[in-house]
Short mmCIF file of C-alpha atoms in Angstrom, two decimals:
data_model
loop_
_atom_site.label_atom_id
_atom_site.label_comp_id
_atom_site.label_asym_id
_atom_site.label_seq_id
_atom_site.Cartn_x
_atom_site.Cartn_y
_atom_site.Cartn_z
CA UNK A 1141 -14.91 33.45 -1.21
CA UNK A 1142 -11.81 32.57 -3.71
CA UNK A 1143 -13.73 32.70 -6.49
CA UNK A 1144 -14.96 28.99 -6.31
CA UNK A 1145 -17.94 27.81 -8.86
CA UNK A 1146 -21.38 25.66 -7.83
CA UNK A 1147 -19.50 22.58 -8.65
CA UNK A 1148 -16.24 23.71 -6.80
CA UNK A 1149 -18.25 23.97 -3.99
CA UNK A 1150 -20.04 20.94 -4.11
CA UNK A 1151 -16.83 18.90 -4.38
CA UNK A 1152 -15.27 20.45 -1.25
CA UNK A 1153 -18.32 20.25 1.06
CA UNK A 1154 -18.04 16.14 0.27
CA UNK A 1155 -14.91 16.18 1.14
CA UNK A 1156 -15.34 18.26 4.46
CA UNK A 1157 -17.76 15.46 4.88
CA UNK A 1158 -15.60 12.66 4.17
CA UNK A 1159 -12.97 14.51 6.42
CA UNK A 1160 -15.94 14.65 9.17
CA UNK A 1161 -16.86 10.76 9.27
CA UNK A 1162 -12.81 9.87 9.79
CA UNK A 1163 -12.03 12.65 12.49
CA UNK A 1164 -13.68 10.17 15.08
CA UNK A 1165 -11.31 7.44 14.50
CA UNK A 1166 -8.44 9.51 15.32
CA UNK A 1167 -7.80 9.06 18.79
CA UNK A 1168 -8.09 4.83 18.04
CA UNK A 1169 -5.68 4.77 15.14
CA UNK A 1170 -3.15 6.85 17.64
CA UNK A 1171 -3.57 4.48 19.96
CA UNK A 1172 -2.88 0.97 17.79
CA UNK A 1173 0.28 2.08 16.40
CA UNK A 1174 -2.26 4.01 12.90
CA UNK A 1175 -4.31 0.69 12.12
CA UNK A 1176 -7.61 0.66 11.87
CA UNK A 1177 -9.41 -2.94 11.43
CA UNK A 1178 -8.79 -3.70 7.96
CA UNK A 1179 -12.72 -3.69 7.21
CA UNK A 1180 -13.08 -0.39 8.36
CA UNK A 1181 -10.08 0.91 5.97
CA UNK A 1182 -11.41 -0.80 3.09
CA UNK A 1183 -15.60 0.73 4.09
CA UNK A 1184 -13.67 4.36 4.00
CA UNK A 1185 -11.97 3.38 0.89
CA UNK A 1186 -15.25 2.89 -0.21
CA UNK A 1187 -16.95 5.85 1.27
CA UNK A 1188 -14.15 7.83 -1.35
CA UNK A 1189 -14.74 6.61 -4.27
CA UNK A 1190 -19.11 6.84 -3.26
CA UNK A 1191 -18.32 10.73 -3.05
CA UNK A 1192 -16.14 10.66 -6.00
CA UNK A 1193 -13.13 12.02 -3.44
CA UNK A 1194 -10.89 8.72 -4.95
CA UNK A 1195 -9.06 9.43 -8.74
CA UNK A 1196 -10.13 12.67 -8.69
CA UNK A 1197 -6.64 13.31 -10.91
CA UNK A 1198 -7.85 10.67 -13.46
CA UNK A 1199 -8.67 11.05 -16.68
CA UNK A 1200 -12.88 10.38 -16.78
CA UNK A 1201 -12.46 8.55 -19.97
CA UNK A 1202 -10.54 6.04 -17.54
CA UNK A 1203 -13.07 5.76 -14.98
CA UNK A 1204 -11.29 9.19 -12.80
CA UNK A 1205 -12.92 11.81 -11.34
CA UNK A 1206 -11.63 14.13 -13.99
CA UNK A 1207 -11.23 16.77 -11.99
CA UNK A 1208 -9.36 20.24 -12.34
CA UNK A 1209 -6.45 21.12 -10.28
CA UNK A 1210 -8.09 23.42 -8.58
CA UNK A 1211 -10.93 20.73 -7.31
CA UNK A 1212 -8.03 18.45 -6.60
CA UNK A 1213 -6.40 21.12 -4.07
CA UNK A 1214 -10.33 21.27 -2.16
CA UNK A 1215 -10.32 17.98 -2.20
CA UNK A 1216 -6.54 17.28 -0.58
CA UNK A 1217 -6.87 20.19 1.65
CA UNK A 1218 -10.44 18.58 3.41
CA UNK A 1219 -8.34 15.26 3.46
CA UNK A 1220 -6.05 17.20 5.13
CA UNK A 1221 -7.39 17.99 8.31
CA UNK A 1222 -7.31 14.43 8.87
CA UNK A 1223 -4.39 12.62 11.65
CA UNK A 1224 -2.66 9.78 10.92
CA UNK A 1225 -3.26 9.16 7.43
CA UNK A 1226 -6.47 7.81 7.86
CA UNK A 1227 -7.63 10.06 4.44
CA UNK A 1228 -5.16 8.37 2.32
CA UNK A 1229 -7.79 6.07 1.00
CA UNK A 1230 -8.86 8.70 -1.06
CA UNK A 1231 -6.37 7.89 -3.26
CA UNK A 1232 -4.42 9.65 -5.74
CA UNK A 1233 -3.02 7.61 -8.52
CA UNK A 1234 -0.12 8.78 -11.04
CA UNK A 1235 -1.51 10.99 -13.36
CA UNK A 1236 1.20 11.76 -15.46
CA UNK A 1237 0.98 7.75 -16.48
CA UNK A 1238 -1.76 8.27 -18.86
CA UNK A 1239 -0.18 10.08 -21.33
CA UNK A 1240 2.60 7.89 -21.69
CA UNK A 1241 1.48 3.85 -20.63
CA UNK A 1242 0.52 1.84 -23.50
CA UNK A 1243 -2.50 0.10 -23.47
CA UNK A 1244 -1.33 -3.19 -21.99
CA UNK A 1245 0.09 -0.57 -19.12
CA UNK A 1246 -3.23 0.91 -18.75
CA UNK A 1247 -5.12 -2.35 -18.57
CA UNK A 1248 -2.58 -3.80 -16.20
CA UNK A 1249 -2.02 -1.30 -13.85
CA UNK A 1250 -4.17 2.47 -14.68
CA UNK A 1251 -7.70 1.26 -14.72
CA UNK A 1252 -7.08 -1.28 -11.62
CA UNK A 1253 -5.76 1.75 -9.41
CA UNK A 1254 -8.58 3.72 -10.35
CA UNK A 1255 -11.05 1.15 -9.32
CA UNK A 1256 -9.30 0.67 -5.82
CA UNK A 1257 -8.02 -2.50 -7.15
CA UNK A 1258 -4.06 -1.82 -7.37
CA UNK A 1259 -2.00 0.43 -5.17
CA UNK A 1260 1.63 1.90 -6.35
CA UNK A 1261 4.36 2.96 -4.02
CA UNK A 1262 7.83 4.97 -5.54
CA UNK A 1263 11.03 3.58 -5.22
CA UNK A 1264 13.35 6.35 -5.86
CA UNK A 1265 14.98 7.52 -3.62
CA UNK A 1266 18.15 6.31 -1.97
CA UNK A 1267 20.66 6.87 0.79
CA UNK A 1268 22.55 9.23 -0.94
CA UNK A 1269 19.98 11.24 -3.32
CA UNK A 1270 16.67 12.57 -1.99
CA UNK A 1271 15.77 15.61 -3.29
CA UNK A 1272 18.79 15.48 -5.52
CA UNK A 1273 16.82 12.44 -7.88
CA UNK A 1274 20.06 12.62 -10.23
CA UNK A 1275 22.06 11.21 -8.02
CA UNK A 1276 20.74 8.10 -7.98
CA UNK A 1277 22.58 4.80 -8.36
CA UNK A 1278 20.42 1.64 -9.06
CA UNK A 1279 20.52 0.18 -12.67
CA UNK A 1280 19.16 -1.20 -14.72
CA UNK A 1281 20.54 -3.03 -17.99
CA UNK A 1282 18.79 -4.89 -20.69
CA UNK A 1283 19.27 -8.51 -21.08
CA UNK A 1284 17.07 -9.91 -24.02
CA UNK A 1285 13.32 -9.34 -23.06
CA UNK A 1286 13.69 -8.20 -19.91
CA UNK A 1287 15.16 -5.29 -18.10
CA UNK A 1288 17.42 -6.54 -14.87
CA UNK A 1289 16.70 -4.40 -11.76
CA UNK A 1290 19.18 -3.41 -8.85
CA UNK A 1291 19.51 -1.28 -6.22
CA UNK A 1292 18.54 0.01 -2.75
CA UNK A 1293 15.84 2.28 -2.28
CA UNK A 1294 15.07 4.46 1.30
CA UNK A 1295 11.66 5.85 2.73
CA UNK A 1296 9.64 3.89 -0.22
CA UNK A 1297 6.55 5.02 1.53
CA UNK A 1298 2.83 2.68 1.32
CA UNK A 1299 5.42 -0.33 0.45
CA UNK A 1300 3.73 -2.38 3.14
CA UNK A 1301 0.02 -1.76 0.88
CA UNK A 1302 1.27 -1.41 -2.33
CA UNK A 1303 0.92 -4.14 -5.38
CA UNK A 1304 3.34 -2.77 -7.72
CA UNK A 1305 6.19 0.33 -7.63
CA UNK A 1306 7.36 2.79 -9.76
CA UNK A 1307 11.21 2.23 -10.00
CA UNK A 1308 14.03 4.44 -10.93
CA UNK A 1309 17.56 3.89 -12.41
CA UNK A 1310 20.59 4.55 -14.48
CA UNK A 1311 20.64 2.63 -17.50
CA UNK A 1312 23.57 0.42 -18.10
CA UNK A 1313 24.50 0.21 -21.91
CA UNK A 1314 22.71 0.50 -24.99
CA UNK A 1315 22.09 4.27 -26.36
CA UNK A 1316 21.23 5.52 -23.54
CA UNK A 1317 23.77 4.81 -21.19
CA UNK A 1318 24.15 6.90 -18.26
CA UNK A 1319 20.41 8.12 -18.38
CA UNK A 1320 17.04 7.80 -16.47
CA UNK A 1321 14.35 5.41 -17.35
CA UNK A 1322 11.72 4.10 -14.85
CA UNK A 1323 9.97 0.62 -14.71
CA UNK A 1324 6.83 -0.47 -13.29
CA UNK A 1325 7.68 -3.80 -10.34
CA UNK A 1326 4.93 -5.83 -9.58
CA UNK A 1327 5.16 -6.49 -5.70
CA UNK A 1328 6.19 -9.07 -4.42
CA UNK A 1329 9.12 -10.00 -7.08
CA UNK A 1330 11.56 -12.21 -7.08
CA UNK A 1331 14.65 -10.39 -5.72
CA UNK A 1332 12.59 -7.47 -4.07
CA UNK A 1333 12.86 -8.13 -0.31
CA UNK A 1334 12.78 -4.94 2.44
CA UNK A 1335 16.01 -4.69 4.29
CA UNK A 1336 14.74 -3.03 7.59
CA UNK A 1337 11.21 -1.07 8.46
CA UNK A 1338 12.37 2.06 10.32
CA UNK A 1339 9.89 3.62 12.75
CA UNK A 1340 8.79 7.44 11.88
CA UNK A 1341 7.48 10.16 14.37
CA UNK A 1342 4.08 9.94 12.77
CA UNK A 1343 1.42 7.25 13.87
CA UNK A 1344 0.12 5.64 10.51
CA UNK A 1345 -0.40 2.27 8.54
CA UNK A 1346 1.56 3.18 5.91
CA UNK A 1347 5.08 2.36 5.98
CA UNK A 1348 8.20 3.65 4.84
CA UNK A 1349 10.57 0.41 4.12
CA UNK A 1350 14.45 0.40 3.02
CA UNK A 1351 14.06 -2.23 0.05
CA UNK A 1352 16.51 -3.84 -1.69
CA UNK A 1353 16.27 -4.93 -5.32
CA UNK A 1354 18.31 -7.55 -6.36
CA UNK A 1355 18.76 -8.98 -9.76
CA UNK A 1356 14.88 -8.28 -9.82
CA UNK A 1357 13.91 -9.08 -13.84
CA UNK A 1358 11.08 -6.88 -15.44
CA UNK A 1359 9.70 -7.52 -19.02
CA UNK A 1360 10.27 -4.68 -21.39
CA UNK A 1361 6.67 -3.98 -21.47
CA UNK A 1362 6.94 -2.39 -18.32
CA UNK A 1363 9.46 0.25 -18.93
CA UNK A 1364 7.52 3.75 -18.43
CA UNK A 1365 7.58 5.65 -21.55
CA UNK A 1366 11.63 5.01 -23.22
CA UNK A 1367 14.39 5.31 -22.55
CA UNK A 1368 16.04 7.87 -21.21
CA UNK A 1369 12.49 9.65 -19.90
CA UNK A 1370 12.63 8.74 -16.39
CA UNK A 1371 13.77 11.97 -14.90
CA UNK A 1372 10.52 13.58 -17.16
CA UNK A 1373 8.35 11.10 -15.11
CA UNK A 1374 10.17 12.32 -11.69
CA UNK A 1375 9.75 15.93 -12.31
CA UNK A 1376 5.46 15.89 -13.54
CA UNK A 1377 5.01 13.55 -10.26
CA UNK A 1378 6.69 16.22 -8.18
CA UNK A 1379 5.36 19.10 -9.57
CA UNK A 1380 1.83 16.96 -8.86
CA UNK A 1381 2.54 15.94 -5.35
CA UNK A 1382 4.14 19.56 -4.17
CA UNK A 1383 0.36 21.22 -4.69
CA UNK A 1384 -1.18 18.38 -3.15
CA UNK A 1385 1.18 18.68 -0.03
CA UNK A 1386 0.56 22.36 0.15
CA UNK A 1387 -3.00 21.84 -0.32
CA UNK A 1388 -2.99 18.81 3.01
CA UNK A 1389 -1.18 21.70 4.88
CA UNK A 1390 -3.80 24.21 4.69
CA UNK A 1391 -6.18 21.50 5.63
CA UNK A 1392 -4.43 20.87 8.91
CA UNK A 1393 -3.55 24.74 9.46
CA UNK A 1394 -7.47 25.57 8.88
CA UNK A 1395 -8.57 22.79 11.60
CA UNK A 1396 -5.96 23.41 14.31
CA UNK A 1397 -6.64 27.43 13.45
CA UNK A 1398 -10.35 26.77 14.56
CA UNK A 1399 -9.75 23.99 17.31
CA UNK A 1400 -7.06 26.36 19.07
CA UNK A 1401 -9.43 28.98 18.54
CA UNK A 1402 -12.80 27.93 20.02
CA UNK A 1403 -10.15 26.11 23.20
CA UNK A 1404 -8.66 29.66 23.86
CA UNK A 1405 -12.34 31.08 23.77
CA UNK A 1406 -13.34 28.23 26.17
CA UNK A 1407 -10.36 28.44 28.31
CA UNK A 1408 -10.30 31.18 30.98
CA UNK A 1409 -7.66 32.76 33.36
CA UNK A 1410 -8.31 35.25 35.66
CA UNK A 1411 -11.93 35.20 34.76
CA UNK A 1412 -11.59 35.77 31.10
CA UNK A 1413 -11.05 33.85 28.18
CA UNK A 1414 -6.98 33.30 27.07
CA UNK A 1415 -8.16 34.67 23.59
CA UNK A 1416 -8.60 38.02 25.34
CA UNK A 1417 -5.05 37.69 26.13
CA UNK A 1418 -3.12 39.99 24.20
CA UNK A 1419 0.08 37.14 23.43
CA UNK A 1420 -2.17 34.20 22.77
CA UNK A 1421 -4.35 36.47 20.14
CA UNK A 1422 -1.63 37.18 18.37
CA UNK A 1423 -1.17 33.42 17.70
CA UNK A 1424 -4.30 33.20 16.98
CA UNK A 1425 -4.40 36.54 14.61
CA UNK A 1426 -1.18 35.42 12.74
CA UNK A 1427 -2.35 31.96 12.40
CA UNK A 1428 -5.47 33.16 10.34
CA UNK A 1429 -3.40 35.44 8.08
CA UNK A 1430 -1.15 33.19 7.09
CA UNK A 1431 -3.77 30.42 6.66
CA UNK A 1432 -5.40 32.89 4.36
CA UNK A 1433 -2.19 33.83 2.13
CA UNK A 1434 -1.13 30.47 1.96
CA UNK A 1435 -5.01 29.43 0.81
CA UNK A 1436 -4.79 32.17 -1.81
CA UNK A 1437 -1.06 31.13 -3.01
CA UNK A 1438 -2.37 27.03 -3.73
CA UNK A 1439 -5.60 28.41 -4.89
CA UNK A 1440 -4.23 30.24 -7.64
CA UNK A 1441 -1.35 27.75 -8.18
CA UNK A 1442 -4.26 25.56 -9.26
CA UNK A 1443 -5.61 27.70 -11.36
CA UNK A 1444 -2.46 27.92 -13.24
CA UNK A 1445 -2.35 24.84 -13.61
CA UNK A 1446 -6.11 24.85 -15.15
CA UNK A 1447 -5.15 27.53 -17.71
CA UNK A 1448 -2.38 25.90 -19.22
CA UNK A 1449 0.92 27.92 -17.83
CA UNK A 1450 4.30 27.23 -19.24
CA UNK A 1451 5.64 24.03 -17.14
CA UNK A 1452 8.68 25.74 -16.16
CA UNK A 1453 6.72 28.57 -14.22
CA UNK A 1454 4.25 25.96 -12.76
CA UNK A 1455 7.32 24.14 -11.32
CA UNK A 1456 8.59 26.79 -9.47
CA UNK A 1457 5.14 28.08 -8.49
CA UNK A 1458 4.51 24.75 -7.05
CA UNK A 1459 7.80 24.84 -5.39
CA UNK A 1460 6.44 28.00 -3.80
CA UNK A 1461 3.24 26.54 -2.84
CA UNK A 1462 4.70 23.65 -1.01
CA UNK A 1463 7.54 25.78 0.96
CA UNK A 1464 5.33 28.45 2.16
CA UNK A 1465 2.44 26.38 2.79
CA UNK A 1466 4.35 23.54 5.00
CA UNK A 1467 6.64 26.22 6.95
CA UNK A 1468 3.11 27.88 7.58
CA UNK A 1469 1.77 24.90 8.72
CA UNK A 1470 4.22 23.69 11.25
CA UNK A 1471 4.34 27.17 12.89
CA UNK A 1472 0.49 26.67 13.18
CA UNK A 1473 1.08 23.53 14.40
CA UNK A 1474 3.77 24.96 17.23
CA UNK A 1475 1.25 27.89 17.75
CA UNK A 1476 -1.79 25.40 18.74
CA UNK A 1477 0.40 23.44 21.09
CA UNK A 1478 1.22 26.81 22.82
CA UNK A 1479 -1.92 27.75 23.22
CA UNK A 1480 -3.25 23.90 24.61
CA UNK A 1481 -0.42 24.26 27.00
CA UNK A 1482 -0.17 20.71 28.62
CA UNK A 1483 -2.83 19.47 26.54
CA UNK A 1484 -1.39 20.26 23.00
CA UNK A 1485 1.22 17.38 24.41
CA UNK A 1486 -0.63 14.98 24.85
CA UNK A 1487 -1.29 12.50 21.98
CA UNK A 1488 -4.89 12.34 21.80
CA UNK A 1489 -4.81 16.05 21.09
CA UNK A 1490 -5.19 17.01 17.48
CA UNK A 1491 -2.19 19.49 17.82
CA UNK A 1492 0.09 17.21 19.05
CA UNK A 1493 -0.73 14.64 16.42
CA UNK A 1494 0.02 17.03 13.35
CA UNK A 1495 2.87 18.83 15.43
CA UNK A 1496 4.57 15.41 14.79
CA UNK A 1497 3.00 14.76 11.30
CA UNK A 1498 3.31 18.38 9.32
CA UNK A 1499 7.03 18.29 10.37
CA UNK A 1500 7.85 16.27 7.24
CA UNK A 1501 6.21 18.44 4.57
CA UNK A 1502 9.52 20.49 4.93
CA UNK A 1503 11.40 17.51 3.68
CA UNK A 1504 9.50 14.77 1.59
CA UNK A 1505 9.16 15.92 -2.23
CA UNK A 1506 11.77 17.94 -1.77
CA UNK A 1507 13.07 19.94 1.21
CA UNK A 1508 12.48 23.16 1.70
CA UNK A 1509 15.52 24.36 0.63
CA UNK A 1510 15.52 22.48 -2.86
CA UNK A 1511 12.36 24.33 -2.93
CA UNK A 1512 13.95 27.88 -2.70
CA UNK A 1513 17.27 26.73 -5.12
CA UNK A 1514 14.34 25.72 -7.45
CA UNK A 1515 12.66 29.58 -6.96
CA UNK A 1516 15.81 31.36 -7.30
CA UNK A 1517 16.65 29.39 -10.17
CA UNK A 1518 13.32 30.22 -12.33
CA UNK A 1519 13.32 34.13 -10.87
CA UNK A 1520 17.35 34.40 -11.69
CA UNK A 1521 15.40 32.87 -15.79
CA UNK A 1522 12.48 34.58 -16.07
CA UNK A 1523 12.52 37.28 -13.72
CA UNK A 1524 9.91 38.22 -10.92
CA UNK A 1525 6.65 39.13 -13.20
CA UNK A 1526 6.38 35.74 -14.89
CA UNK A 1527 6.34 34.18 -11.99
CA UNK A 1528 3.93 35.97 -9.86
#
């Protein structure tokens, strides 16, 4: 089904497998506020990169999987039947960095989070611009060698595991004055200290800090491409991390579809089973369908992708990917704990986990309304048939 080749195949039934050996550690990470010992973690980490499920968006020349987009969606959607994060170690490291790191960049900071050695985190974006990246306000102004950091960056998410960040600002004189550029920060820094660690609905490790940076000094070498690029950089990592979301939410929409399932098969009232029941099978019925559309929709997103599309239409079809894909998810999710009843609120049930967790796929990468301005925007340019 969907077309997928021998090797296509092969990728995804590793990382159904993967998915499989972390399921069972679930219910424990729930219950210690999403922390697993730290030796476990680091023997899944490992597990990943055994299967080849880590870097699979890496160039192979690099040490990556080298994979297409297509085998990164299997991948991300097996990942994503996973709770609480715990199939983040298989870890996907900025792609778009290749292309434009020099080779002091790559040395430093590439082939490291490749290996498993280095971890990044993005600080972008702030209390007034989320979705709206433009908007930011932190600077950043030359001063001999170095470039001089500040600003104040919400929801910089894996800050607490990270070793370095990807930060964004407004240059402050020079040519470029007024524009984007973005800087690699190797954590800790002098002047980079979080301000407060707000708690989240979902149960993970990985944390989502306010941090403050504060006359933080970088060396030139680690400006990201030049001056002036740094919204370019923005833009590839969302149009990246938009198909991978979608791709996670079909992952947790195709294992609550089959856990509410075989419960409402198991389940009886009245001396037959709640699946015979004509409301609760239509949950179940419209839960399948749009599991399947969505599937399709990220599938051939990916393809895209693999054939070389113009950018512009890939951006909005990942836009499209993302919004339907997460809104489909989180009425799964609502669907399952409906048809649990009691038990689809209690936290050790898998529907009550990702009833909490798929909630922000609406909103991180963009919401889902920057989504649809983005969608309007290419159809109102290019008109319906280049787009689908």
């Amino acid at each position: 089904m969907y077309g997928l080749s021998e090797e296509d195949q092969r990728i995804q039934a590793r990382a159904r497998e993967f998915a499989d050996e972390l399921i069972p550690y679930e219910e424990q990470a729930e219950a210690s506020g999403g922390e697993l010992p730290a030796d476990l973690t680091a023997a899944h980490a490992k597990r990943a990169r055994e299967l080849g499920l880590a870097s699979t968006n890496m160039p192979a020349e690099l040490g990556g999987g080298g994979c297409t987009s297509l085998q990164q969606v299997l991948v991300q959607e097996q990942v994503g039947r996973v709770t609480n994060a715990l199939a983040w170690v298989a870890t996907t490291p900025p792609s778009w960095l290749p292309a434009v790191a020099t080779p002091d960049q790559i040395e430093r900071y590439i082939r490291p989070a490749i290996e498993g050695e280095r971890e990044e985190c993005y600080a972008i974006t702030e209390e007034g611009a989320g979705s709206d990246v433009d908007a930011i306000r932190a600077t950043a102004r030359r001063d001999g060698d170095d470039y001089v950091l500040d600003g104040v960056k919400w929801h910089v998410t894996s800050y607490n595991t990270a070793d370095f960040a990807f930060f964004q600002a407004r240059l402050r004189g020079g040519p470029h004055d007024g524009e984007h550029a973005m800087f690699l920060v190797d954590l800790p820094s002098p002047g980079v200290r979080v301000v407060r660690t707000p708690a989240y609905s979902h149960t993970i490790s990985h944390h989502h800090p306010i941090v403050a940076f504060e006359q933080v000094r970088v060396p030139a070498a680690n400006l990201v491409g030049a001056e002036g690029d740094g919204m370019s950089f923005a833009y590839e990592w969302f149009r990246f991390e938009r198909l991978m979301v979608a791709a996670r939410c079909l992952g947790a929409a195709g294992r609550l579809t089959e856990e509410m399932t075989a419960f409402a098969a198991a389940r009886r009232v009245g001396g037959a089973p709640i699946s015979a029941q004509g409301l609760v099978a239509g949950m179940l019925a419209d839960s399948l369908t749009e599991l399947f559309a969505a599937r399709a929709m990220a599938y051939e997103t990916a393809r895209g992708i693999d054939r070389g599309i113009d950018t512009k239409v890939s951006h909005a079809q990942c836009s499209m990917a993302k919004l339907y894909c997460s809104e489909m998810a989180g009425r799964v999710a609502d669907r399952a704990v409906q048809v649990f009843g009691g038990r689809g609120y209690m936290r050790e049930n898998v529907a009550e986990r990702f009833f909490r967790e798929l909630r922000v796929d609406r909103i991180w990468e963009g919401t889902s309304e920057i989504q649809r301005i983005i969608i309007a925007e290419q159809l109102a340019k290019r008109g319906a048939a280049s787009l689908v």
